[in-house]
């Protein structure tokens, strides 16, 4: 519990209007997309890095935990105040500080909403590719802290690949800069890489320098329908094997298609068992050639239909199939666990087959879709929390899904992170020495375990 | 029974994904989680569990909603947050009593005679009491009352309300549709020109227009304060007035009134009072917006004597947008001779009025309105056109505070120009 003296000191640092202690406020900052809930003791809305530094210094002095939070849209509970303490909301730091069209970089504050940043750079003919599904509301700070991905990762990479430098308040309250504005730079340890994806356990991000690209001249969207999962999965490796890296290779399995069709009547052919949504971008002539080549190489793989969008409206219609997945899932069961395993591209059919077996063994509906291009599959374990025993069964099924991914040389999270949700499973993937190494880094930077404690590592 | 029990299942649908953060105008202005749908749903869930009570903080959180429905439209799980907020407000009103302001609102809108008298008094006396502000387009007044907000510009009231100007039944050509016109308070007392335009257009089409004298306020101002008893009383009176004539359509030229008849009566009064549900359903099924109906009846703006050239931009009222009436007004307007439409950025975003929201949270309402006015100005249009007299008042206020000369017009006014 925070004493009233600490609350007063916090009010002195950031202004009383930016310290919330009403129960209603606390309840509204105790959840995220995991639907777990923990009540903080106060919610802080600081307005500058210096204020954040002062809060962290006070936290070290008075020994209370600080939980950084962006939009609270995470899927693993990374920003949840488990055990109580203060939630530190970064959304007031929401300025795009500069977009440098000569050096193709931008400097932003962490509270900027991802889509707003994308639109701002696109107006200048530039491109910031990372596009997590939550881009309309998630913040860039959250994207960096969780190393968010998205469908375009297959060609462009994830958030990490665009972060050149950071300004960070360390857990002990010092402000440092890491990386910089140059593409090259090899002096000292790469703290930028360490901090990206550290889930708010090693520092509070207060500024980000992003690398930008020129906006691609054109793009082509294709919807390819296959009569088997294998066909769709082999299509992915065949396309890449033919030296074409699409921007997007989104995959939907039969269960997903049935789910969407039940609610929105897609009119897919009866033999459709899997769908790949493919997008290529770049030079207009090149993408014409690539589209033809893709058609040619996937034809022998059980192709049922190959649709190419003629214009933006048709492209949007093709994307609709993918966008309708989320709202359709509820019809299967009201609650879901959304896991995001990754396997090497060629192992996608194997992992889908394993998941099918797990689904049968546990008798729980599992719907798979996701970014086949980089082997990142969203495994949605659909449950009804009101059916006794179903939740426990789902946990066992999820553990088996992780094991299946790891056996195939994969990982148990591609873009959601560990947070609280995957914490118990970390030893499946990391060795005791790996975990100890990471913990020693945490200890060196945060000796009093103030910043986002209790996350990532097994309790 | 706790009113929130009625939405217990709806509350379970929210998975706290945060998608509503991208679409909520109140959240955009306030940037605090209790202001967004996800936060309000969480609070409603905790109210049901008994973790919090209906205290001042809960009241404040629940008051920060414009009931614009944009969160509902964009929610991946179809959580009806507007309905949940209204039911939470009902619970608050039941347990804590109505605020003085909402008591007054209820008293006034329950009594058409009092309203007419007050409006007449305001029309005559208003200019004496209110500071008159020199204006380039029409008379405008400035409320001197601190409660309403000293900066606010409000329109002058009509000396004769629309309902007092016309007979109850205006016969049309035989075989043509019979339309019952639900006028609404804003048109009746303030923007009577909207009513006149509606009348002219439907008479032009040969329709019989029926304007029942005993129609009342739709009740939405009371609804937004959680005063469902008043809404029920008004709904019953309106049902009786609208059922009196056998008509093909119940027509509204006010998005909000249309929303009340078409959506909120069934959702709030119908579900709560099953004995009224069937009658409410029958009226809801007949309720159409004027622009929708004009298009349905094959109205072609054209005529021989079109008005001067007019550049316009169109603002989507929330209560038309949430009923998918976005295409029809645009198609009619662009077909009108001499009218050129330029789309503004965020045409579908709420103007910030939100029933009584703009009284309780005037500064926030103004902040939402500022973005809207700026977008309107950027189009360079001479007029902003919309289908809701409530929005018209709010847009006028915002534009005048910016010193913009943009006119505010109703869709029907623009269309009626071609009849002259």
PDB file of C-alpha atoms in Angstrom, chain A residues 12 44 119 168 170 346:
ATOM      1  CA  UNK A  12       4.034  17.236  -6.097  1.00  0.00           C
ATOM      2  CA  UNK A  44      -0.013   8.229 -12.683  1.00  0.00           C
ATOM      3  CA  UNK A 119      -0.305   8.182 -41.400  1.00  0.00           C
ATOM      4  CA  UNK A 168      15.010   5.506 -21.523  1.00  0.00           C
ATOM      5  CA  UNK A 170      16.345   3.399 -16.062  1.00  0.00           C
ATOM      6  CA  UNK A 346       8.579 -25.084 -43.638  1.00  0.00           C
TER       7      UNK A 346
END
